[in-house]
Amino acid sequence: MTDKIALTPATHTTPPAKFSHGVRKGNILQVAGQVGFLPAEEGRPPTPAGPTLREQTLQTLVNVKAILEEGGAGWDDAMMIRVYLTDTGHFVEMNEIYNQYFEEQGLTAPPAARTTVYVGLPAGLLVEIDVLAVLG
């Protein structure tokens, strides 16, 4: 049986409850919902990258990528990306940011994806992203 490995990159804060930022078991890696917090700094509470959807989305993608890499994966291993927005008015802008980001990443085959409106994020946060990856 393969061990389950909890993943928390050095750039991330320790989760506030009993969960992991990511978990790898065998060739499956699940990245928990990530938001656009800047890299963790001792003594500073988690801080959003900025007030805009663009700033938060780009930082969220950086945070997701850090967990993928911690688990030995990359964007091409992503099978499913789930995006949660707090405002239906952000769909068009999110798609533009998403498309540009993954074009710059050189993604060879786009994963399945879905976007949902979710109003349960902490105040000021506009986007959350989680990813399911399967390693070669």
Coordinates of C-alpha atoms in Angstrom, one line a residue:
M1 CA 0.0 0.0 0.0
T2 CA 1.3 3.5 -0.9
D3 CA 1.8 6.0 1.9
K4 CA -0.2 9.2 1.8
I5 CA 2.1 12.3 1.9
A6 CA 0.9 15.7 3.2
L7 CA 2.4 18.6 1.3
T8 CA 3.0 22.1 2.6
P9 CA 5.6 24.2 0.7
A10 CA 7.8 26.5 2.7
T11 CA 5.9 29.5 1.0
H12 CA 2.6 28.4 2.7
T13 CA 1.4 28.9 6.2
T14 CA 0.5 25.9 8.3
P15 CA -3.2 25.2 7.7
P16 CA -5.5 26.6 10.4
A17 CA -7.2 23.2 10.9
K18 CA -6.4 19.5 10.4
F19 CA -5.9 19.5 6.7
S20 CA -3.0 19.7 4.2
H21 CA -2.4 22.1 1.3
G22 CA -1.9 19.0 -0.8
V23 CA -1.8 15.3 -0.5
R24 CA 0.0 12.8 -2.7
K25 CA -0.7 9.0 -2.7
G26 CA 1.0 7.0 -5.3
N27 CA 0.6 8.9 -8.6
I28 CA -2.4 10.9 -7.5
L29 CA -2.0 14.4 -6.1
Q30 CA -4.8 16.6 -4.8
V31 CA -4.2 20.3 -4.2
A32 CA -6.6 21.7 -1.7
G33 CA -8.4 24.9 -2.4
Q34 CA -5.8 27.7 -2.6
V35 CA -6.3 31.5 -2.5
G36 CA -4.2 34.4 -3.5
F37 CA -2.2 34.9 -0.2
L38 CA 1.4 36.2 -0.6
P39 CA 4.1 33.8 0.6
A40 CA 4.1 33.2 4.3
E41 CA 6.2 35.5 6.6
E42 CA 6.8 34.7 10.2
G43 CA 4.7 36.9 12.5
R44 CA 2.5 38.3 9.6
P45 CA -1.0 37.0 9.1
P46 CA -1.9 35.7 5.6
T47 CA -2.2 38.7 3.3
P48 CA -4.0 38.7 -0.1
A49 CA -1.8 39.6 -3.1
G50 CA -4.0 42.6 -3.8
P51 CA -7.6 43.7 -4.2
T52 CA -8.0 42.8 -7.8
L53 CA -9.1 39.5 -9.4
R54 CA -5.9 39.5 -11.6
E55 CA -3.5 39.9 -8.6
Q56 CA -5.3 37.3 -6.6
T57 CA -5.7 34.8 -9.4
L58 CA -2.0 35.0 -10.5
Q59 CA -0.9 34.5 -6.9
T60 CA -3.3 31.7 -6.4
L61 CA -1.9 29.9 -9.5
V62 CA 1.6 30.5 -8.1
N63 CA 0.5 28.9 -4.8
V64 CA -1.1 25.9 -6.6
K65 CA 2.0 25.4 -8.7
A66 CA 4.2 25.4 -5.6
I67 CA 2.1 22.5 -4.2
L68 CA 2.2 20.6 -7.5
E69 CA 6.0 20.9 -7.6
E70 CA 6.3 19.9 -3.9
G71 CA 4.5 16.7 -4.9
G72 CA 6.6 16.1 -8.0
A73 CA 4.0 17.3 -10.5
G74 CA 3.5 20.2 -12.9
W75 CA 0.7 21.7 -14.8
D76 CA 0.8 19.1 -17.5
D77 CA -0.1 16.5 -14.8
A78 CA -3.3 18.4 -13.9
M79 CA -6.4 16.5 -14.9
M80 CA -9.0 18.8 -13.3
I81 CA -8.9 22.4 -12.2
R82 CA -11.8 23.8 -10.2
V83 CA -12.1 27.6 -9.9
Y84 CA -14.4 29.2 -7.4
L85 CA -15.3 32.9 -7.9
T86 CA -17.2 35.1 -5.5
D87 CA -18.8 37.2 -8.3
T88 CA -20.5 36.1 -11.5
G89 CA -19.2 39.3 -13.1
H90 CA -15.7 37.9 -12.9
F91 CA -16.2 35.0 -15.4
V92 CA -14.9 36.9 -18.5
E93 CA -11.9 38.4 -16.8
M94 CA -11.1 35.0 -15.1
N95 CA -11.1 33.3 -18.5
E96 CA -8.7 35.9 -19.9
I97 CA -6.3 35.6 -17.0
Y98 CA -6.5 31.8 -17.1
N99 CA -5.9 31.5 -20.8
Q100 CA -3.0 33.9 -20.8
Y101 CA -1.4 32.2 -17.8
F102 CA -1.5 28.7 -19.2
E103 CA -0.3 29.9 -22.6
E104 CA 2.7 31.4 -20.8
Q105 CA 3.2 28.1 -19.0
G106 CA 3.3 26.2 -22.2
L107 CA 0.6 23.8 -21.2
T108 CA 0.5 21.0 -23.8
A109 CA -3.0 19.6 -23.2
P110 CA -5.5 21.6 -21.2
P111 CA -7.1 19.8 -18.3
A112 CA -10.8 19.6 -17.6
A113 CA -12.0 22.6 -15.7
R114 CA -15.0 24.1 -14.2
T115 CA -15.8 27.4 -12.6
T116 CA -18.4 27.9 -9.8
V117 CA -19.6 30.9 -8.0
Y118 CA -19.0 30.5 -4.2
V119 CA -19.7 33.1 -1.7
G120 CA -18.1 31.4 1.4
L121 CA -14.5 32.8 1.0
P122 CA -13.2 35.2 3.7
A123 CA -13.8 38.9 3.1
G124 CA -11.7 40.4 0.4
L125 CA -10.8 37.1 -1.3
L126 CA -12.2 36.8 -4.8
V127 CA -11.0 33.4 -6.1
E128 CA -10.0 29.9 -4.9
I129 CA -8.6 27.1 -7.1
D130 CA -8.0 23.4 -6.4
V131 CA -6.4 20.8 -8.7
L132 CA -6.4 17.1 -9.2
A133 CA -3.2 15.8 -10.8
V134 CA -2.1 12.4 -11.9
L135 CA 1.7 11.9 -12.3
G136 CA 3.1 10.0 -15.3

